[in-house]
Coordinates of C-alpha atoms in Angstrom, one line a residue:
Chain A
X1 CA 118.3 150.8 87.1
X2 CA 116.9 150.0 84.0
X3 CA 114.8 152.5 81.9
X4 CA 112.8 152.6 78.7
X5 CA 112.3 155.9 76.6
X6 CA 109.5 156.8 74.3
X7 CA 110.4 160.1 73.1
X8 CA 107.2 161.0 70.9
X9 CA 104.3 161.3 73.6
X10 CA 101.9 161.7 70.7
X11 CA 101.8 161.0 66.9
X12 CA 99.5 161.8 64.1
X13 CA 99.7 159.6 60.9
X14 CA 97.4 159.7 57.8
X15 CA 95.4 156.4 57.5
X16 CA 97.4 154.5 54.6
X17 CA 100.9 156.2 55.6
X18 CA 103.9 154.2 57.2
X19 CA 104.2 154.6 61.0
X20 CA 107.6 154.4 63.3
X21 CA 107.3 154.5 66.7
X22 CA 110.6 155.1 68.5
X23 CA 111.8 153.1 71.5
X24 CA 115.1 153.5 73.5
X25 CA 116.2 151.3 76.4
X26 CA 119.1 151.6 78.8
X27 CA 120.7 148.2 80.1
X28 CA 123.9 146.7 79.6
X29 CA 123.0 143.0 79.4
X30 CA 120.8 141.3 76.7
X31 CA 117.6 142.9 76.7
X32 CA 114.1 141.4 76.6
X33 CA 112.0 144.0 74.9
X34 CA 108.3 144.1 74.1
X35 CA 105.7 146.3 72.5
X36 CA 102.3 146.3 73.7
X37 CA 99.1 148.0 72.5
X38 CA 96.4 149.6 74.3
X39 CA 93.1 150.6 73.1
X40 CA 91.0 153.0 74.8
X41 CA 89.3 151.5 78.0
X42 CA 91.0 148.2 77.4
X43 CA 94.0 146.3 78.8
X44 CA 97.4 145.9 77.1
X45 CA 97.8 143.2 74.0
X46 CA 101.2 141.9 73.2
X47 CA 102.5 143.2 69.8
X48 CA 105.8 141.7 69.7
X49 CA 108.8 140.7 71.8
X50 CA 112.6 140.3 71.3
X51 CA 114.8 138.0 73.1
X52 CA 117.8 137.1 70.8
X53 CA 118.4 136.3 67.4
X54 CA 117.1 138.0 64.3
X55 CA 116.8 141.5 64.9
X56 CA 113.8 142.0 63.0
X57 CA 110.7 140.5 64.6
X58 CA 107.4 140.2 63.1
X59 CA 104.5 140.3 65.4
X60 CA 100.6 140.6 65.1
X61 CA 98.5 143.2 63.1
X62 CA 101.4 143.8 60.5
X63 CA 103.6 145.2 63.1
X64 CA 107.3 144.7 63.2
X65 CA 110.3 145.8 65.1
X66 CA 114.0 146.2 64.9
X67 CA 116.5 145.7 67.5
X68 CA 119.6 147.9 67.1
X69 CA 122.0 147.4 69.9
X70 CA 124.4 150.0 68.8
X71 CA 121.7 152.6 69.1
X72 CA 119.8 150.8 72.1
X73 CA 116.8 151.1 70.2
X74 CA 113.8 148.7 69.6
X75 CA 111.7 150.9 67.2
X76 CA 108.3 149.6 65.8
X77 CA 107.1 150.0 62.3
X78 CA 104.0 149.4 60.1
X79 CA 104.0 150.1 56.4
X80 CA 100.4 151.3 56.3
X81 CA 98.4 152.0 59.3
X82 CA 94.4 151.4 59.5
X83 CA 92.3 153.7 61.4
X84 CA 91.9 150.6 63.6
X85 CA 95.6 150.9 64.8
X86 CA 94.6 154.4 66.6
X87 CA 95.8 153.3 70.4
X88 CA 98.3 153.7 73.0
X89 CA 101.6 151.9 72.4
X90 CA 103.9 150.8 75.1
X91 CA 107.4 149.8 74.8
X92 CA 108.9 147.8 77.6
X93 CA 112.0 146.1 79.2
X94 CA 112.1 142.7 81.2
X95 CA 112.6 139.2 81.6
X96 CA 112.3 136.8 84.2
X97 CA 109.8 136.7 87.0
X98 CA 110.2 140.5 88.3
X99 CA 108.1 142.6 86.2
X100 CA 108.3 144.7 83.2
X101 CA 109.5 148.2 82.9
X102 CA 107.6 150.4 80.5
X103 CA 108.1 153.6 78.7
X104 CA 105.5 156.5 79.2
X105 CA 103.9 155.5 76.0
X106 CA 103.1 157.0 72.5
X107 CA 99.5 158.1 71.8
X108 CA 98.7 157.5 68.2
X109 CA 96.3 159.4 66.1
X110 CA 95.1 158.3 62.8
X111 CA 93.9 161.2 60.2
X112 CA 91.4 160.0 57.8
Chain B
X1 CA 89.6 130.5 79.1
X2 CA 88.9 133.8 80.6
X3 CA 92.6 134.6 80.8
X4 CA 93.2 137.6 83.8
X5 CA 90.1 138.6 85.4
X6 CA 89.8 141.8 87.5
X7 CA 87.2 142.8 89.7
X8 CA 85.5 145.5 90.4
X9 CA 86.1 147.2 87.0
X10 CA 85.1 150.7 88.4
X11 CA 85.3 152.1 92.2
X12 CA 84.9 155.6 93.6
X13 CA 86.5 155.7 97.4
X14 CA 86.4 158.3 99.9
X15 CA 89.8 159.2 101.3
X16 CA 90.7 156.9 104.1
X17 CA 88.5 154.3 103.2
X18 CA 89.7 151.0 102.4
X19 CA 89.3 148.2 99.4
X20 CA 90.8 145.2 98.0
X21 CA 91.0 144.6 94.3
X22 CA 90.7 141.1 93.0
X23 CA 92.9 139.3 90.5
X24 CA 92.4 135.9 89.2
X25 CA 94.0 134.1 86.1
X26 CA 93.1 130.6 84.5
X27 CA 96.1 129.9 82.5
X28 CA 98.0 128.2 85.7
X29 CA 100.7 130.8 85.5
X30 CA 102.9 131.1 88.3
X31 CA 103.8 134.8 88.5
X32 CA 101.5 137.6 88.7
X33 CA 101.9 141.2 88.8
X34 CA 100.1 144.6 89.9
X35 CA 100.7 147.8 88.1
X36 CA 99.3 151.2 88.2
X37 CA 98.9 153.4 85.1
X38 CA 98.7 157.0 85.3
X39 CA 98.5 159.7 82.4
X40 CA 101.9 160.4 81.0
X41 CA 103.6 157.7 83.4
X42 CA 103.1 154.6 81.4
X43 CA 102.5 151.8 83.8
X44 CA 104.6 151.2 86.9
X45 CA 104.9 148.1 89.3
X46 CA 103.4 147.9 92.6
X47 CA 103.8 144.4 93.9
X48 CA 104.8 141.2 92.3
X49 CA 104.5 137.6 93.2
X50 CA 107.1 135.3 91.5
X51 CA 105.4 132.2 92.4
X52 CA 102.7 130.8 94.9
X53 CA 103.7 131.8 98.6
X54 CA 106.1 134.6 97.5
X55 CA 105.6 138.4 96.9
X56 CA 108.0 141.4 96.4
X57 CA 107.7 145.1 96.3
X58 CA 108.0 146.7 92.8
X59 CA 108.8 150.5 92.0
X60 CA 105.8 152.0 93.9
X61 CA 104.5 149.7 96.9
X62 CA 103.9 152.6 99.4
X63 CA 100.3 152.4 100.4
X64 CA 99.5 148.9 99.3
X65 CA 99.5 145.3 100.5
X66 CA 99.2 142.3 98.5
X67 CA 98.2 138.8 99.0
X68 CA 98.7 135.7 97.0
X69 CA 95.8 133.6 98.0
X70 CA 96.6 130.5 95.7
X71 CA 98.2 130.0 92.5
X72 CA 95.0 131.7 90.7
X73 CA 94.3 134.8 92.9
X74 CA 96.4 137.8 93.6
X75 CA 94.6 140.4 95.4
X76 CA 95.9 144.2 96.0
X77 CA 94.5 146.1 99.2
X78 CA 94.3 149.6 99.9
X79 CA 94.0 150.0 103.6
X80 CA 93.4 154.0 103.7
X81 CA 93.1 155.3 100.2
X82 CA 94.3 158.6 99.3
X83 CA 93.5 160.8 96.2
X84 CA 97.2 159.9 95.2
X85 CA 96.1 156.4 94.4
X86 CA 93.4 157.4 91.9
X87 CA 94.5 155.5 89.1
X88 CA 94.1 152.6 86.7
X89 CA 95.2 149.4 88.2
X90 CA 95.9 146.3 85.9
X91 CA 97.0 142.8 87.2
X92 CA 99.0 140.5 84.9
X93 CA 100.2 137.0 85.0
X94 CA 103.0 135.2 83.6
X95 CA 103.9 131.5 83.0
X96 CA 107.4 131.5 84.6
X97 CA 108.6 128.6 82.9
X98 CA 111.0 130.3 80.5
X99 CA 112.7 133.6 80.3
X100 CA 111.0 134.8 77.3
X101 CA 107.2 134.4 78.4
X102 CA 105.4 137.3 78.1
X103 CA 102.9 138.9 80.5
X104 CA 99.3 138.8 79.9
X105 CA 97.2 141.7 81.3
X106 CA 93.7 141.9 82.8
X107 CA 91.0 144.6 81.5
X108 CA 92.0 146.8 84.7
X109 CA 90.0 148.5 87.4
X110 CA 89.6 152.3 87.3
X111 CA 89.7 153.8 91.0
X112 CA 89.0 157.3 92.0
X113 CA 89.4 158.5 95.4
X114 CA 87.8 161.8 96.3

């Protein structure tokens, strides 16, 4: 079965610094990959998605992610984080009607 | 558009009680989903409905039942609640017209079973 791994449970970054959140997937076929963000007490909001084509995808709020098939990775990046980026971030795999497989999430803490 | 709505927002049950979580979407989506979120576990799929009139089990269906009442509504029922079902429950929907459609999530229901 497909799985999604987010190796970092918590990450602390200083405001204004760059950010990279890691995501690895295990599935042989063309993956459909997503990054969602969850602010405290809220639902999930889609940041970006990858299906095919250009391996660098742009999302909302200044986020981008790069798909690397050779590394089975889909890492999320932002060049300069803001305090409002503090949240839980989920990488997910899936396509079609039968639901998403989520990683366990990375909790992002922003230091002033 | 309200998107995906869920009721109630919070609920406390005693072990053995039953309840139904309600979900509705106004985006004319074909597919709907129920997930549970537990600390350190991410979201796990309980049940889904690919289209009106169909339902299928997800990763963690035990102890739950679902009903796709119509295209808009998809409910989740706990017949005899257990403390292990303490969780945050999210409903989601997806257009289903293309393989790359995203899922849209509701705000969640926080359930505590004592």
